[in-house]
Amino acid sequence: KINLHIQKGRIYGFLGPNGAGKSTTMKMFLGLTAPTSGSFSVNGKTYPKDRREILRETGSFIESPAYYGNLTGEENLQIIQQILKLPKSSVKEVLELTGLYEHRRRPVSKYSLGMKQRLGLAGALMGHPPVLILDEATSSIDTRTEKIVQDGMDKLMKGRTTFVIAHRLSTVRNADCIVVIEHGEIMEKGSHTELLEEKGRYYQLYTGQFELD
């Protein structure tokens, strides 16, 4: 059971082992998985009654987004733009935000893995969603490419209420609030500094991946 009050405009990092319930929780926000009990609301809108309205205000990058490889990056985004009934200018805007504008006419099958990750982020940002969900957005790319994608994500998350799910602690250490989940329950929550001082589960995870100064 997860009981969490989310503050507008803040970044929340979710950590935990496989099967802890991180992705499942995010899928519930998107209506991809039905909760067995409980409820949640976003900006006064309650699931499931206001599901469509919640989705209109939420951009998401869940696992590995699917693309039409034979279409260009621009054409893939135009499909999203038409579905969401957004202005045509929104495609150019997110391409520029994610540094893909110069590659817009290249078939996605020719994109590098990092470029595909950025295309997924571009799709998530269509329509200026005030809420952003990023699930393992840098999980399958190398360290150098991760730095490029992470720098872009840092800019894109500003001013948005953002949920970031990651296995790499470097992805969430700068979050306003880090939430450690195990067995579907919150074990700890707080800032990076606060959780290190507690020397609990987050401290164990952190010292397992990094050497402390």
Tab-separated table of N, CA, C and O in Angstrom, residues 19 22 29 35 40 43 45 47 78 88 92 98 106 118 130 135 138 159 166 173 178 187 193-194 200 207 209:
chain	number	residue	atom	x	y	z
A	19	GLY	N	10.061	-5.746	-9.278
A	19	GLY	CA	8.871	-6.312	-8.646
A	19	GLY	C	8.415	-5.569	-7.408
A	19	GLY	O	7.457	-5.977	-6.747
A	22	LYS	N	7.096	-0.186	-8.458
A	22	LYS	CA	7.330	1.164	-8.982
A	22	LYS	C	6.571	1.405	-10.289
A	22	LYS	O	5.767	2.331	-10.387
A	29	PHE	N	-1.523	5.355	-12.586
A	29	PHE	CA	-1.795	6.761	-12.888
A	29	PHE	C	-2.295	6.926	-14.320
A	29	PHE	O	-3.109	7.797	-14.611
A	35	PRO	N	-6.099	-0.392	-10.163
A	35	PRO	CA	-5.773	-0.638	-8.754
A	35	PRO	C	-6.769	-1.600	-8.130
A	35	PRO	O	-7.961	-1.568	-8.453
A	40	PHE	N	-6.729	7.740	-6.217
A	40	PHE	CA	-5.789	8.850	-6.305
A	40	PHE	C	-6.434	9.977	-7.086
A	40	PHE	O	-7.380	9.777	-7.854
A	43	ASN	N	-4.607	17.111	-9.379
A	43	ASN	CA	-5.170	18.456	-9.537
A	43	ASN	C	-6.692	18.471	-9.342
A	43	ASN	O	-7.427	19.102	-10.106
A	45	LYS	N	-8.761	16.082	-9.821
A	45	LYS	CA	-9.460	15.105	-10.661
A	45	LYS	C	-9.199	13.701	-10.106
A	45	LYS	O	-8.062	13.366	-9.799
A	47	TYR	N	-9.418	9.449	-10.159
A	47	TYR	CA	-9.486	8.225	-10.960
A	47	TYR	C	-10.493	7.285	-10.293
A	47	TYR	O	-10.557	7.209	-9.077
A	78	GLN	N	4.238	13.430	-35.363
A	78	GLN	CA	3.037	13.984	-35.981
A	78	GLN	C	1.813	13.110	-35.701
A	78	GLN	O	0.691	13.612	-35.588
A	88	LYS	N	0.325	21.976	-35.130
A	88	LYS	CA	1.462	21.384	-35.829
A	88	LYS	C	2.797	21.885	-35.278
A	88	LYS	O	3.800	21.178	-35.317
A	92	LYS	N	7.657	20.575	-33.906
A	92	LYS	CA	8.944	21.269	-34.008
A	92	LYS	C	9.455	21.651	-32.626
A	92	LYS	O	10.650	21.534	-32.325
A	98	THR	N	14.471	18.482	-27.376
A	98	THR	CA	15.224	17.251	-27.143
A	98	THR	C	16.453	17.117	-28.044
A	98	THR	O	17.112	16.082	-28.050
A	106	ARG	N	15.198	11.791	-40.559
A	106	ARG	CA	15.877	10.497	-40.630
A	106	ARG	C	14.911	9.402	-40.157
A	106	ARG	O	14.212	9.592	-39.159
A	118	ARG	N	15.492	9.890	-26.630
A	118	ARG	CA	15.108	11.302	-26.691
A	118	ARG	C	13.803	11.485	-27.461
A	118	ARG	O	13.000	12.365	-27.134
A	130	PRO	N	1.606	19.155	-17.505
A	130	PRO	CA	2.112	19.610	-16.210
A	130	PRO	C	2.650	18.472	-15.344
A	130	PRO	O	3.400	18.697	-14.408
A	135	ASP	N	9.814	6.410	-16.828
A	135	ASP	CA	10.107	5.081	-16.286
A	135	ASP	C	11.324	4.500	-16.988
A	135	ASP	O	11.248	4.106	-18.145
A	138	THR	N	16.693	6.039	-18.986
A	138	THR	CA	18.116	5.905	-19.353
A	138	THR	C	18.645	4.505	-19.055
A	138	THR	O	19.854	4.310	-18.965
A	159	GLY	N	9.754	22.904	-13.515
A	159	GLY	CA	8.406	23.445	-13.499
A	159	GLY	C	7.312	22.412	-13.632
A	159	GLY	O	6.127	22.744	-13.565
A	166	ALA	N	13.945	4.656	-11.606
A	166	ALA	CA	15.280	4.308	-12.091
A	166	ALA	C	15.923	3.249	-11.226
A	166	ALA	O	15.595	3.086	-10.058
A	173	ARG	N	19.258	11.090	-7.720
A	173	ARG	CA	19.880	11.655	-6.511
A	173	ARG	C	19.573	13.133	-6.331
A	173	ARG	O	19.614	13.656	-5.214
A	178	ILE	N	13.059	11.442	-2.719
A	178	ILE	CA	13.350	10.080	-3.178
A	178	ILE	C	12.490	9.122	-2.366
A	178	ILE	O	12.444	9.201	-1.142
A	187	MET	N	9.265	2.283	1.985
A	187	MET	CA	10.178	1.990	3.079
A	187	MET	C	10.784	3.271	3.663
A	187	MET	O	10.959	3.392	4.873
A	193	THR	N	20.302	13.781	0.790
A	193	THR	CA	21.081	14.030	2.009
A	193	THR	C	20.399	13.449	3.239
A	193	THR	O	21.046	12.805	4.086
A	194	GLU	N	19.087	13.651	3.346
A	194	GLU	CA	18.337	13.153	4.504
A	194	GLU	C	18.410	11.638	4.606
A	194	GLU	O	18.613	11.073	5.693
A	200	GLY	N	19.669	4.019	6.257
A	200	GLY	CA	18.720	2.916	6.115
A	200	GLY	C	18.868	2.235	4.768
A	200	GLY	O	19.983	2.021	4.286
A	207	THR	N	25.524	3.109	-1.214
A	207	THR	CA	26.907	2.676	-1.001
A	207	THR	C	27.236	1.434	-1.816
A	207	THR	O	28.404	1.129	-2.046
A	209	GLN	N	26.382	1.232	-4.974
A	209	GLN	CA	26.643	1.712	-6.329
A	209	GLN	C	27.746	2.758	-6.389
A	209	GLN	O	28.384	2.954	-7.398
